[in-house]
Short mmCIF file of C-alpha atoms in Angstrom, two decimals:
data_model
loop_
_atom_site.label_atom_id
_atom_site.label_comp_id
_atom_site.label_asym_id
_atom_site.label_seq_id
_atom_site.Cartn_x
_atom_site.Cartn_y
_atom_site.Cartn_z
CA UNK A 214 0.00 0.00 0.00
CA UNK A 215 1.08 3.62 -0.68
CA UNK A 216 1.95 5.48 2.78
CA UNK A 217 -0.41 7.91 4.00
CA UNK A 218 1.12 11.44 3.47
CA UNK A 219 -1.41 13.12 6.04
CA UNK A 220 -3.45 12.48 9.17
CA UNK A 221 -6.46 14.33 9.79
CA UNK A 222 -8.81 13.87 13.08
CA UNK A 223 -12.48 14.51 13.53
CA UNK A 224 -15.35 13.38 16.35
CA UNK A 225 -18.82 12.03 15.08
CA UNK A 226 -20.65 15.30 15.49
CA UNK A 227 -24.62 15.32 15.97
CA UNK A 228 -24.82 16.81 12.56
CA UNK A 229 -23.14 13.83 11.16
CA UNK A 230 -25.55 11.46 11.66
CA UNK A 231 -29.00 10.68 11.16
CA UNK A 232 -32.30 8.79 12.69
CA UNK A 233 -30.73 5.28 12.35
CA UNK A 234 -28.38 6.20 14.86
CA UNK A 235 -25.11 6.09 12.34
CA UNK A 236 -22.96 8.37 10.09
CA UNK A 237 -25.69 10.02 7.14
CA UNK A 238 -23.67 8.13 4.43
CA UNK A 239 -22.47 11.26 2.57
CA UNK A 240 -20.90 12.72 5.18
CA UNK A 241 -18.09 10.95 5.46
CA UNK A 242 -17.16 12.16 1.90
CA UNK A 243 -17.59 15.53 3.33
CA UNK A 244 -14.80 14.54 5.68
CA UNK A 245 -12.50 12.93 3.51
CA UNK A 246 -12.88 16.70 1.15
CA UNK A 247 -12.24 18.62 4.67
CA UNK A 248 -8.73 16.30 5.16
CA UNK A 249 -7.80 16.84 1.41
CA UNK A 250 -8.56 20.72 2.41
CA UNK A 251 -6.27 20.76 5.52
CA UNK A 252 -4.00 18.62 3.43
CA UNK A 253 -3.09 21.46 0.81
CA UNK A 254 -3.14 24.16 3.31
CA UNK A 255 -0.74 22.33 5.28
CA UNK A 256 1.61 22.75 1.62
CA UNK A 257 0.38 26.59 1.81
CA UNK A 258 -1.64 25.96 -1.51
CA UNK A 259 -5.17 25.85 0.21
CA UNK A 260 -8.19 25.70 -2.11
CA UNK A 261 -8.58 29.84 -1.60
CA UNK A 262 -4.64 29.75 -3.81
CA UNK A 263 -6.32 28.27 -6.51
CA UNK A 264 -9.63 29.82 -6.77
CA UNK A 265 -7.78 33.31 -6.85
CA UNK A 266 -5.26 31.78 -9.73
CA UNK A 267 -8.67 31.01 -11.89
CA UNK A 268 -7.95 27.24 -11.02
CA UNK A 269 -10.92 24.78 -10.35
CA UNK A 270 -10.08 21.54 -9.29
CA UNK A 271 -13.63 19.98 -9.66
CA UNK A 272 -14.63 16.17 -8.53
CA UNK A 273 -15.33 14.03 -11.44
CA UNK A 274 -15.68 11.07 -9.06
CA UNK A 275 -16.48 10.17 -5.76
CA UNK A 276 -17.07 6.99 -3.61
CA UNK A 277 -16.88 5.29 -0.12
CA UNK A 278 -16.80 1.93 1.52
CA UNK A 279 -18.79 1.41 4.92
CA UNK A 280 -17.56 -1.15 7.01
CA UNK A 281 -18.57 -0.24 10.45
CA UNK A 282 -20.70 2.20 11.71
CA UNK A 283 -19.89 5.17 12.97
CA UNK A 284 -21.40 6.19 15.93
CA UNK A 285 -21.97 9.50 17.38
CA UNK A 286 -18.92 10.86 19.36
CA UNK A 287 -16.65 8.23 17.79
CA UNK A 288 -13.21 10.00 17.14
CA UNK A 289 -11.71 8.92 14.06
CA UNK A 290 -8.31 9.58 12.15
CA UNK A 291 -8.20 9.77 8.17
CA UNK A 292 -5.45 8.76 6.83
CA UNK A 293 -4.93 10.57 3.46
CA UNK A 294 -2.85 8.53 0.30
CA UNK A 295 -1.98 10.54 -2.57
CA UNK A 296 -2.46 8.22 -6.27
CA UNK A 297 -0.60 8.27 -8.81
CA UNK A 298 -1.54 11.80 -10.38
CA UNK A 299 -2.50 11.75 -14.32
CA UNK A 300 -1.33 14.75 -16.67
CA UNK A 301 -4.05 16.87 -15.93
CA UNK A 302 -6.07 14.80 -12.97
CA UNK A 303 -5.45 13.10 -9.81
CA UNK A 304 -6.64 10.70 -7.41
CA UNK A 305 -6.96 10.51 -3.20
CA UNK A 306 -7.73 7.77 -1.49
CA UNK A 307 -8.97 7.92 1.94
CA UNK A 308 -8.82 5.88 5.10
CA UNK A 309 -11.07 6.00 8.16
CA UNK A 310 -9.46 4.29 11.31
CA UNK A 311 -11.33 3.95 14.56
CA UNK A 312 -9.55 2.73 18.22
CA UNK A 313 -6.40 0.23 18.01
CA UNK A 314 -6.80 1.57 14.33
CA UNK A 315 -9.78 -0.62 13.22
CA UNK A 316 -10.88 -0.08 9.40
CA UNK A 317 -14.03 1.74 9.44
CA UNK A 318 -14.22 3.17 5.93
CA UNK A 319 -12.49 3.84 2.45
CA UNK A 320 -13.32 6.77 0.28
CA UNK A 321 -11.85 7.79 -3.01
CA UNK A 322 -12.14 11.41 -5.21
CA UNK A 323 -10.93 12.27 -8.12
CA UNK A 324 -10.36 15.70 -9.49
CA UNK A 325 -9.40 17.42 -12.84
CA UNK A 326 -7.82 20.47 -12.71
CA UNK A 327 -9.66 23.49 -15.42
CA UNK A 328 -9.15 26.91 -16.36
CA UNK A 329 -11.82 29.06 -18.08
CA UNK A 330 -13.86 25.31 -18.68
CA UNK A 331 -10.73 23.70 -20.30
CA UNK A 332 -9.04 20.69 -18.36
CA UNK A 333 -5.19 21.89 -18.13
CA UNK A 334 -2.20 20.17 -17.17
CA UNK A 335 -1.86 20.15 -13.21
CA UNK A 336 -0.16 23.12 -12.37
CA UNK A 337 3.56 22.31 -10.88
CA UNK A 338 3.34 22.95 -7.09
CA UNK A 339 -0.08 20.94 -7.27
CA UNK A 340 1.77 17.75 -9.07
CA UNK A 341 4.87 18.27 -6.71
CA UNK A 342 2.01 17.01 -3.64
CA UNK A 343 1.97 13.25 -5.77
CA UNK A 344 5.60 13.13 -5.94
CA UNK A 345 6.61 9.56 -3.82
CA UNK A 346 9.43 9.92 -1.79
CA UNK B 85 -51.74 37.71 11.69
CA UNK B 86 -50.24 39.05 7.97
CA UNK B 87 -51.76 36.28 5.68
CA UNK B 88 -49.35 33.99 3.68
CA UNK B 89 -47.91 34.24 0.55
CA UNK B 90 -46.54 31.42 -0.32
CA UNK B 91 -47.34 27.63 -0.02
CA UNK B 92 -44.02 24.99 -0.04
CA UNK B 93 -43.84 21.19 1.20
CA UNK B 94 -41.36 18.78 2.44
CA UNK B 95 -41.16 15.56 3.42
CA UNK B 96 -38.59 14.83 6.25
CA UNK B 97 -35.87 12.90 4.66
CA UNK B 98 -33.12 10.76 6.48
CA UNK B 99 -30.39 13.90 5.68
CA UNK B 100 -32.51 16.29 7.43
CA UNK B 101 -32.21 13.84 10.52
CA UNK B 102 -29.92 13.37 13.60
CA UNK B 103 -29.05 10.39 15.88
CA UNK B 104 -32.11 11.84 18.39
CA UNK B 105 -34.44 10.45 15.63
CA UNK B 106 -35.98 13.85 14.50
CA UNK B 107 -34.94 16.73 12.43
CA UNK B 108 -31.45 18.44 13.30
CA UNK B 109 -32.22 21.89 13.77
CA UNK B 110 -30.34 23.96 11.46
CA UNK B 111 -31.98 21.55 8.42
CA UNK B 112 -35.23 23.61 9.24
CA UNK B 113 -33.58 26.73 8.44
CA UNK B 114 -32.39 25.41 5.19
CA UNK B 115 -36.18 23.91 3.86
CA UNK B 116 -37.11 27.84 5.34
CA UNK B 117 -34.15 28.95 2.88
CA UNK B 118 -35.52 26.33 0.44
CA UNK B 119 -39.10 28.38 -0.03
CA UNK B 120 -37.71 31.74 -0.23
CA UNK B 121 -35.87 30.23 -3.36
CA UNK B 122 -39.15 28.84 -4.98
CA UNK B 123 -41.36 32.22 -3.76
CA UNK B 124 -38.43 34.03 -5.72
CA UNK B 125 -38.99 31.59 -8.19
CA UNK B 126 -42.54 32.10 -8.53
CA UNK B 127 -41.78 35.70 -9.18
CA UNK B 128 -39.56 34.85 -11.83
CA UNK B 129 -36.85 36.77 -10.19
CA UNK B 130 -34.91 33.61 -8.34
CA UNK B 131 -31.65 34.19 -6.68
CA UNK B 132 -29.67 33.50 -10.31
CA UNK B 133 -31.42 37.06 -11.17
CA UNK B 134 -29.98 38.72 -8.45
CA UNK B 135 -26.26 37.13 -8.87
CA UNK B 136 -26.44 37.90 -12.24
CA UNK B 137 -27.16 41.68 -11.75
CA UNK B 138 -24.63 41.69 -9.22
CA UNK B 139 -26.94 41.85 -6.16
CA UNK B 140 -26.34 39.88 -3.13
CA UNK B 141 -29.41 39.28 -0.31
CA UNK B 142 -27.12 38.13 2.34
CA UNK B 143 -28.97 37.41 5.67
CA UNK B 144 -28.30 39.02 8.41
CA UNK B 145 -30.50 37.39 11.13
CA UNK B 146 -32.29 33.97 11.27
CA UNK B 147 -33.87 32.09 14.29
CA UNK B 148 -36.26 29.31 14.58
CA UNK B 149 -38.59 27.80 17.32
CA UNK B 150 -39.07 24.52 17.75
CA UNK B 151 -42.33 23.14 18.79
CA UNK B 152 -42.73 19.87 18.20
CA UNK B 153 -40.58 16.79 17.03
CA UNK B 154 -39.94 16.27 13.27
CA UNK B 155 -39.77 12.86 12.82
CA UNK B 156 -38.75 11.12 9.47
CA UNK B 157 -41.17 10.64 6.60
CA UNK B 158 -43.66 13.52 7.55
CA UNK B 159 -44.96 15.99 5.27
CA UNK B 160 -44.98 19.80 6.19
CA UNK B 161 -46.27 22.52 4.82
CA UNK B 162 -44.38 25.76 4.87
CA UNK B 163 -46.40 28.85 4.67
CA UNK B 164 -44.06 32.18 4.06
CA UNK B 165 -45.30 35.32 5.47
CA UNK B 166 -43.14 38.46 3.78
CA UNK B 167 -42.84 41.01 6.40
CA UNK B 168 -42.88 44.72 6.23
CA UNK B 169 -39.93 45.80 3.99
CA UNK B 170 -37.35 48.19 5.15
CA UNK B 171 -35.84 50.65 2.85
CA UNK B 172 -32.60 48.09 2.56
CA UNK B 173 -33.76 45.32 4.12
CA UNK B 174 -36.38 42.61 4.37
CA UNK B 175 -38.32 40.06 6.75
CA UNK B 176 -39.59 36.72 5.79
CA UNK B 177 -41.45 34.61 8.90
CA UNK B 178 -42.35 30.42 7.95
CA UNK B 179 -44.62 28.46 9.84
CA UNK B 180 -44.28 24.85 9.38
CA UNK B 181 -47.14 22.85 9.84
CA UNK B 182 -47.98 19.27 10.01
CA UNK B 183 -51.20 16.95 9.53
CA UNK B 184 -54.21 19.38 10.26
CA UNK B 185 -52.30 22.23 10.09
CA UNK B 186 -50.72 22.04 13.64
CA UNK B 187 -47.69 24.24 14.18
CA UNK B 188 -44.82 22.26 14.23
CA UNK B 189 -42.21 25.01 13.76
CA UNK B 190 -40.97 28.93 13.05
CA UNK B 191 -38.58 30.54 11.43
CA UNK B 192 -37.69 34.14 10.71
CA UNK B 193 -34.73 35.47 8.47
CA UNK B 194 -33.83 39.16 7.66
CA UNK B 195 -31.87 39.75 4.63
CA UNK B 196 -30.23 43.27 3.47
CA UNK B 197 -29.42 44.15 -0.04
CA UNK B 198 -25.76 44.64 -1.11
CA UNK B 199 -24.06 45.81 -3.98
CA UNK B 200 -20.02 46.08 -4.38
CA UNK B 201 -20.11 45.81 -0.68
CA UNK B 202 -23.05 48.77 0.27
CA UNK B 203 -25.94 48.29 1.00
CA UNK B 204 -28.97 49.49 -1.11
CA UNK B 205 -32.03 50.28 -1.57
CA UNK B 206 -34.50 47.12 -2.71
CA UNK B 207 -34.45 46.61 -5.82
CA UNK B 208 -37.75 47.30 -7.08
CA UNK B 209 -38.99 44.13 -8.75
CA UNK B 210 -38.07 42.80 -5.36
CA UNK B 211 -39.85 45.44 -2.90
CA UNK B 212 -43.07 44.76 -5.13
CA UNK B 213 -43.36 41.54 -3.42
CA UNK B 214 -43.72 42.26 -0.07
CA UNK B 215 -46.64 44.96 -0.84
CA UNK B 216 -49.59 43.98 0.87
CA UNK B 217 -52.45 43.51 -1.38
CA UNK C 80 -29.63 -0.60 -19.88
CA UNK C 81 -32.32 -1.17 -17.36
CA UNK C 82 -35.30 0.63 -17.62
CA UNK C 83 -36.07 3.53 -14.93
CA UNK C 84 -38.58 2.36 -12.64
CA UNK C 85 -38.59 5.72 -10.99
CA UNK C 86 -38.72 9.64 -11.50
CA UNK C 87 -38.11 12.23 -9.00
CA UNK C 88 -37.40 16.06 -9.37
CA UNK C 89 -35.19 18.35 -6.92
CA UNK C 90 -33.97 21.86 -8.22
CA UNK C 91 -30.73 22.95 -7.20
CA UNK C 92 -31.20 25.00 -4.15
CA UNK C 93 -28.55 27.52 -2.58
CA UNK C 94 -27.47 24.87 0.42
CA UNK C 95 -26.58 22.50 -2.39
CA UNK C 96 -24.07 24.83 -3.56
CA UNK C 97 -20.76 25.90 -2.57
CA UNK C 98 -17.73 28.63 -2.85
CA UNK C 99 -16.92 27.17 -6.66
CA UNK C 100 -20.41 28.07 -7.58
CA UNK C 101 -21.70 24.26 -8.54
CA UNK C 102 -23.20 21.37 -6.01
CA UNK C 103 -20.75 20.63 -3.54
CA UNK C 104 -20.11 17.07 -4.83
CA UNK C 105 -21.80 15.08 -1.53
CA UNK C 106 -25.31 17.13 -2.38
CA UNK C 107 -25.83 14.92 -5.36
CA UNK C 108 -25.71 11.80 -3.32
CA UNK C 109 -27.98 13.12 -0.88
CA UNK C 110 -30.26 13.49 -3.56
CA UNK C 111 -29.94 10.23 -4.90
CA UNK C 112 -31.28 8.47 -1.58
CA UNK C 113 -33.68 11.13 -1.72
CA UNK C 114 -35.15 9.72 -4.75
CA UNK C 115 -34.65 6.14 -3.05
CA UNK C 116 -36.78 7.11 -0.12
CA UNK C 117 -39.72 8.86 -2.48
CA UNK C 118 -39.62 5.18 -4.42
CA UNK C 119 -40.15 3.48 -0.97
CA UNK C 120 -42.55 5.81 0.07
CA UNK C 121 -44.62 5.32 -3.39
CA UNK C 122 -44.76 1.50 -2.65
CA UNK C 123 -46.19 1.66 0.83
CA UNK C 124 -43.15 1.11 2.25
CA UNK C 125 -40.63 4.11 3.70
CA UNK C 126 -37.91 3.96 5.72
CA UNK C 127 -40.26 4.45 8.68
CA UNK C 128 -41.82 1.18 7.68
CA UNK C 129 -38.32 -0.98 8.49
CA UNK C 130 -37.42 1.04 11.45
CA UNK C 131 -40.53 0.27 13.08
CA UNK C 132 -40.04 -3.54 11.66
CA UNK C 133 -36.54 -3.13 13.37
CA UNK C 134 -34.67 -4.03 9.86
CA UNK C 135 -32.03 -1.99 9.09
CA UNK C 136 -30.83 -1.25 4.91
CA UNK C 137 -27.15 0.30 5.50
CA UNK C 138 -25.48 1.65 2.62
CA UNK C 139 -22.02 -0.48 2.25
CA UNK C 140 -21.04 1.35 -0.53
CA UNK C 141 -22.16 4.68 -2.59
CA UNK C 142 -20.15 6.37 -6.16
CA UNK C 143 -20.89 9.09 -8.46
CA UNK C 144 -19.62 10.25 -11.16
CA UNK C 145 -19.58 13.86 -12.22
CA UNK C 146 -20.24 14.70 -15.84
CA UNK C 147 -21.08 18.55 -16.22
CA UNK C 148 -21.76 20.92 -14.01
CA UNK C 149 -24.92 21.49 -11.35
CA UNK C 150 -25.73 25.08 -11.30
CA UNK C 151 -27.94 27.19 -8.87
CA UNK C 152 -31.59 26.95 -10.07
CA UNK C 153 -31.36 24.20 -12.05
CA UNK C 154 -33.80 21.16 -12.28
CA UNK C 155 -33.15 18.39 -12.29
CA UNK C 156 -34.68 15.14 -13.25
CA UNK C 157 -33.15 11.94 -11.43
CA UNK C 158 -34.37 8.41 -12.90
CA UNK C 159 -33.93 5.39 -10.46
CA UNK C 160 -32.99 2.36 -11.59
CA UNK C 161 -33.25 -0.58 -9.26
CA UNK C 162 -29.69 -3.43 -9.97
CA UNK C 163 -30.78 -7.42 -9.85
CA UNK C 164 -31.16 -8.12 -5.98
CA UNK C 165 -28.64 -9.96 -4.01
CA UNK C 166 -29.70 -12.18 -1.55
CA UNK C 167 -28.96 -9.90 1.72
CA UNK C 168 -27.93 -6.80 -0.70
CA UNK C 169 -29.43 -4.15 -3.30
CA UNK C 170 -28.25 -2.01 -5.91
CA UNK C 171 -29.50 1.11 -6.90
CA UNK C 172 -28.15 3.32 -10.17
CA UNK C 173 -29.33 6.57 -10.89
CA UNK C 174 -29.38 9.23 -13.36
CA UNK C 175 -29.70 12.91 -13.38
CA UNK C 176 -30.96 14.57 -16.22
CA UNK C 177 -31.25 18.08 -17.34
CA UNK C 178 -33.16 20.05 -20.02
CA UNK C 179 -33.48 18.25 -23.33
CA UNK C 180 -32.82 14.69 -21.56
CA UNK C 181 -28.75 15.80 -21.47
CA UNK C 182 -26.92 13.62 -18.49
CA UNK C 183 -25.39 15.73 -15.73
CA UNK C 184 -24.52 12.71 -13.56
CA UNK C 185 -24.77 9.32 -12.32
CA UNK C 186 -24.84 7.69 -9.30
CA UNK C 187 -24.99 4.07 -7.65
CA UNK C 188 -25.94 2.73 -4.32
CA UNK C 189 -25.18 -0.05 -2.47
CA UNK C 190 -27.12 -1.43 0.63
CA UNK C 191 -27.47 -4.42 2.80
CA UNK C 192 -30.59 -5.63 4.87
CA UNK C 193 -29.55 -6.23 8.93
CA UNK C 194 -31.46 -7.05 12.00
CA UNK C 195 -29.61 -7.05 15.34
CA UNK C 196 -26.38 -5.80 13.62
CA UNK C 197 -26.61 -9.52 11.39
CA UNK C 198 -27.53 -9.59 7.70
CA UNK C 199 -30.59 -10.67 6.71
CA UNK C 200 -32.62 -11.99 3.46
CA UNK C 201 -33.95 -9.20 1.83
CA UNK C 202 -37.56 -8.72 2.97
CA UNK C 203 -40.24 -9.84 0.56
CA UNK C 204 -42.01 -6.64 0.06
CA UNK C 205 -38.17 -5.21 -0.60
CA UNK C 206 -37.23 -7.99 -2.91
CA UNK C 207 -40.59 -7.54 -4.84
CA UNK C 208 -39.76 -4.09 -5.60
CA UNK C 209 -36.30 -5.32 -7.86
CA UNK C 210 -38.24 -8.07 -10.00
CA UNK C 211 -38.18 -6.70 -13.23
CA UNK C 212 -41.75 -6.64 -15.21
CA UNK D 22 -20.30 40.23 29.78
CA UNK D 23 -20.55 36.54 31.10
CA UNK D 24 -16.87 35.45 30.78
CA UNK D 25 -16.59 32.60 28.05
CA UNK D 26 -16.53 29.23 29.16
CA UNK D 27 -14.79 27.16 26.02
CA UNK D 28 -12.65 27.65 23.31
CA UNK D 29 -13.05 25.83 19.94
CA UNK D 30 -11.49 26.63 16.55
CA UNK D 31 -12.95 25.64 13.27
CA UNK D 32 -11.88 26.37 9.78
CA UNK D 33 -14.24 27.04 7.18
CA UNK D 34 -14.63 24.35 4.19
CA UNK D 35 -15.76 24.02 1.15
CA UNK D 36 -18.82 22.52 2.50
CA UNK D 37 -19.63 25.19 4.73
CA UNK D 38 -20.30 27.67 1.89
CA UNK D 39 -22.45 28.47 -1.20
CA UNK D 40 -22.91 29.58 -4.69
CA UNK D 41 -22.71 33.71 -2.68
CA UNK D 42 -19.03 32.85 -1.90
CA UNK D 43 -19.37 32.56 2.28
CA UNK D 44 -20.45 30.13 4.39
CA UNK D 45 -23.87 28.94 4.19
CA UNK D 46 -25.99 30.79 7.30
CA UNK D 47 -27.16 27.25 8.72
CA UNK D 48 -23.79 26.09 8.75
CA UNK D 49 -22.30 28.82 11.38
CA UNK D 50 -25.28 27.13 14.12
CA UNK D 51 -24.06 23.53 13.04
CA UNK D 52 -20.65 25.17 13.85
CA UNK D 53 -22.27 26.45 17.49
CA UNK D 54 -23.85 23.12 18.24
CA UNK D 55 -20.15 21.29 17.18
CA UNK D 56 -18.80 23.82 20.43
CA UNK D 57 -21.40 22.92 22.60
CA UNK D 58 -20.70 19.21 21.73
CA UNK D 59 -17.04 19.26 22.75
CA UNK D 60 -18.40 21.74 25.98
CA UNK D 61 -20.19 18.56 26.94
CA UNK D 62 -16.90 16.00 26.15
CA UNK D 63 -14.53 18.13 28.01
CA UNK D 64 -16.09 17.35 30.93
CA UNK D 65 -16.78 13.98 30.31
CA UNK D 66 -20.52 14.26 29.73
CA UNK D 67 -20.85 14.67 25.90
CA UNK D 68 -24.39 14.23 24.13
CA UNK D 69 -24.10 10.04 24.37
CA UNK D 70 -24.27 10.20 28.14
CA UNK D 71 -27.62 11.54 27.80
CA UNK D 72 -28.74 9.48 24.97
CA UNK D 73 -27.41 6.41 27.02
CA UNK D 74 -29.56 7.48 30.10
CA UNK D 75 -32.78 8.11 28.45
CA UNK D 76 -32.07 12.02 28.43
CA UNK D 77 -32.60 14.49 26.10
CA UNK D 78 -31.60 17.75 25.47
CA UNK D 79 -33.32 19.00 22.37
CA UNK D 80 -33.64 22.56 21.38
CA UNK D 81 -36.53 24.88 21.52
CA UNK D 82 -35.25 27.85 19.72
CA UNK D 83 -31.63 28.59 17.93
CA UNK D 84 -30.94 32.32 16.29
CA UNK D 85 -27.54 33.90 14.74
CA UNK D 86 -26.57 37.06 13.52
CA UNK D 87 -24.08 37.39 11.02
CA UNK D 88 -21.90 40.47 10.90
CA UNK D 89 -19.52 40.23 8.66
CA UNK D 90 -18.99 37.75 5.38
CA UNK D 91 -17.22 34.67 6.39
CA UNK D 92 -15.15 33.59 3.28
CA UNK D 93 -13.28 30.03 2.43
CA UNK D 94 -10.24 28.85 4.30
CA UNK D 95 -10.96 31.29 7.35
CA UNK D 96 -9.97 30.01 10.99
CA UNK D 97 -12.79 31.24 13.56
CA UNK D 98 -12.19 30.82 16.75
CA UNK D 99 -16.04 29.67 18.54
CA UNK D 100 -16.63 31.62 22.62
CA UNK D 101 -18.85 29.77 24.22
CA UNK D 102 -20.89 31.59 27.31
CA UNK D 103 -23.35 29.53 29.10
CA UNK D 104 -26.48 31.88 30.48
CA UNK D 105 -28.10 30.83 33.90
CA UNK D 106 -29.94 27.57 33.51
CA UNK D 107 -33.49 27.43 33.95
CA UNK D 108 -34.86 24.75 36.53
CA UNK D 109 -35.77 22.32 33.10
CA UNK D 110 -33.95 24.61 30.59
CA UNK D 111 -30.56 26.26 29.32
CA UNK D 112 -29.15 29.32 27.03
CA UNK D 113 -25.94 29.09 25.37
CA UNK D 114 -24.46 32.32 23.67
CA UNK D 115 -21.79 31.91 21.12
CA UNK D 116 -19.03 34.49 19.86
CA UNK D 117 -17.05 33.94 16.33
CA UNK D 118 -14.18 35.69 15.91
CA UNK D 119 -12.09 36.32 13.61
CA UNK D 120 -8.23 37.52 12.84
CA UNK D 121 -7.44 40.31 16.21
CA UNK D 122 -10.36 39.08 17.79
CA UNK D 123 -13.07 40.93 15.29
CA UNK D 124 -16.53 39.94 16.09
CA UNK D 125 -17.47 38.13 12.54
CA UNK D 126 -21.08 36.58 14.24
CA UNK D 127 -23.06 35.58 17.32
CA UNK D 128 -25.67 32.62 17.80
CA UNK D 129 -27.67 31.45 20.82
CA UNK D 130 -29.62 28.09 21.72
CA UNK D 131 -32.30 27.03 23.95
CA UNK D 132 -32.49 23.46 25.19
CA UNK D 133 -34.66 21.53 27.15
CA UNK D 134 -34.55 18.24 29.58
CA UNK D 135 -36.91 15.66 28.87
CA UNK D 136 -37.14 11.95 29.75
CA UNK D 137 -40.36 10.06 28.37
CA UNK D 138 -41.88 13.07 26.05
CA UNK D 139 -41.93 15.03 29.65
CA UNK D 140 -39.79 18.00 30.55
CA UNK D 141 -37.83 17.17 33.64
CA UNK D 142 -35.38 19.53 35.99
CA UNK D 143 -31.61 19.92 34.60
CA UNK D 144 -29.78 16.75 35.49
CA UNK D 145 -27.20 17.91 37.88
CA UNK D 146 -23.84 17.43 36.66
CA UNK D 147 -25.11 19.49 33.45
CA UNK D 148 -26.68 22.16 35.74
CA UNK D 149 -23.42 22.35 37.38
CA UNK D 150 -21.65 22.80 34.02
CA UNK D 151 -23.87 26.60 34.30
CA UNK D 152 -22.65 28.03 37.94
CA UNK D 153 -20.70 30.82 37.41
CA UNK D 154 -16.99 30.21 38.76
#
């Protein structure tokens, strides 16, 4: 498996979840967008960097795995594991770990990168982020 | 009582829920939100006319009372009373009601109009709709 | 490809959106098991209906894919498309249209039936609704 | 003015805003009631106590004011001032603040104690979470 390249933390809050008593399935996506957030901020290229360059990274796909629920309160880590980035997309894969770092969840997004509605190569310190060590 | 204006209706779906089985209470605000947008609509003057022209109705104020639980699956009605406009401002109350026409719910939001950071004065397509009749 | 079995009808409202101007990418899922819980509700059988029963339907997995993009105001037609059952699993697809038929997005759905936390045969009246005429 | 109880920092997401640019107005209370959550955990009596012990704490009314536009990527830092408790009842104020401690928006929530669909007095180690030091 790739290594992770970030850790990101968040409790169960009561707006997560809904009348069965669990995570609202969608979001946990939202979560997995909030650690890719804190993830380029951390690199001082937050999403803010982009939108001001007349970059939009936009989501072309999205999905998630539920293997436990989620529970209200529950503090879980997300692990964040950059893909293999494309010439003008790339890929993040996402995982959820509970206590003694049980597998609760897997999510995956994948986002082009466009400029005045034309996909464009990834700009450089964007692609630098999917560089392996 | 001012008499309504508009007519909307919901049904309570698992999103708008929480863990304590009934509606999380910030999801009212949004179906409130939610039948502004259609009375707008109705108008033919939605909130894509006002973006367009380069007029924002941000809100300045919103509150809600909650009067009885809003459990999953039930229909409401939302009536929307327009309040008395201001010269820059406006008032919209909701009343959300359930099976004959209890009061489940209210809401109130106050919204200015803003252009290149000022305020202004209502546009006038918009101050026509909260004239009595 | 299967044929729809059902049609629902959401316009894009301002909570849907975000900073980039289009449906924050989770929105679209939300209104995918919105459509799911109308097509319950039109057989007699909601979500209420299994929570009182004490069966549980957990999504295990959810995906979209983004084709174009969702703008403020919009509607939007989704078509639900019910997969072959599993034995303890469904499979939903959907498909969300916009003027003149064009496709905006797609979506599938994954869920399992449980009863005290073990997985169970899909309930007849569930199954029933998958059996293709 | 009370003297804030808790501290709490949030950044705003992508989620948290809309199509206008800033966050979302429900969001900032879904921010307030995340505060109010970790009030509760920090003293080791977070929201699942209650729901463990038959408790709950639902609210009766919730209201913000927003003061100033609260754009992507901003850190907010969430004051959270407890009122005096009613014998069955309790008022939390909240303060955002921004960069040098400017005021960006204030919120306030109501909550009752019930057990069995009945209002009952403040359970006492949440009561005692109120007395002013």
């Amino acid at each position: 498996m790739r290594s992770p390249r970030f850790n990101h933390q968040f409790t169960v809050r009561l707006a997560d979840t809904d009348a069965a008593g669990v995570v609202y399935f969608n979001r946990l996506l939202e979560r997995a967008h909030e650690a890719y957030e804190a993830w380029l901020e951390s690199a001082g290229i937050g999403l803010t960097t982009w939108m001001e360059a007349g970059v939009q990274l936009p989501l072309v796909h999205a999905e998630a795995d539920f293997l436990a629920p989620l529970t209200l309160g529950r503090r879980v880590r997300t692990l964040l594991l950059p893909g293999p980035p494309g010439r003008t997309s790339f890929t993040l894969d996402y995982r959820f770990l509970g206590d003694g770092d049980a597998l609760l969840a897997r999510a995956r997004t994948v986002h082009v990168a466009m400029q005045n509605g034309e996909s464009i190569p990834l700009p450089e310190r964007l692609g630098r982020m999917f560089e392996q060590e």
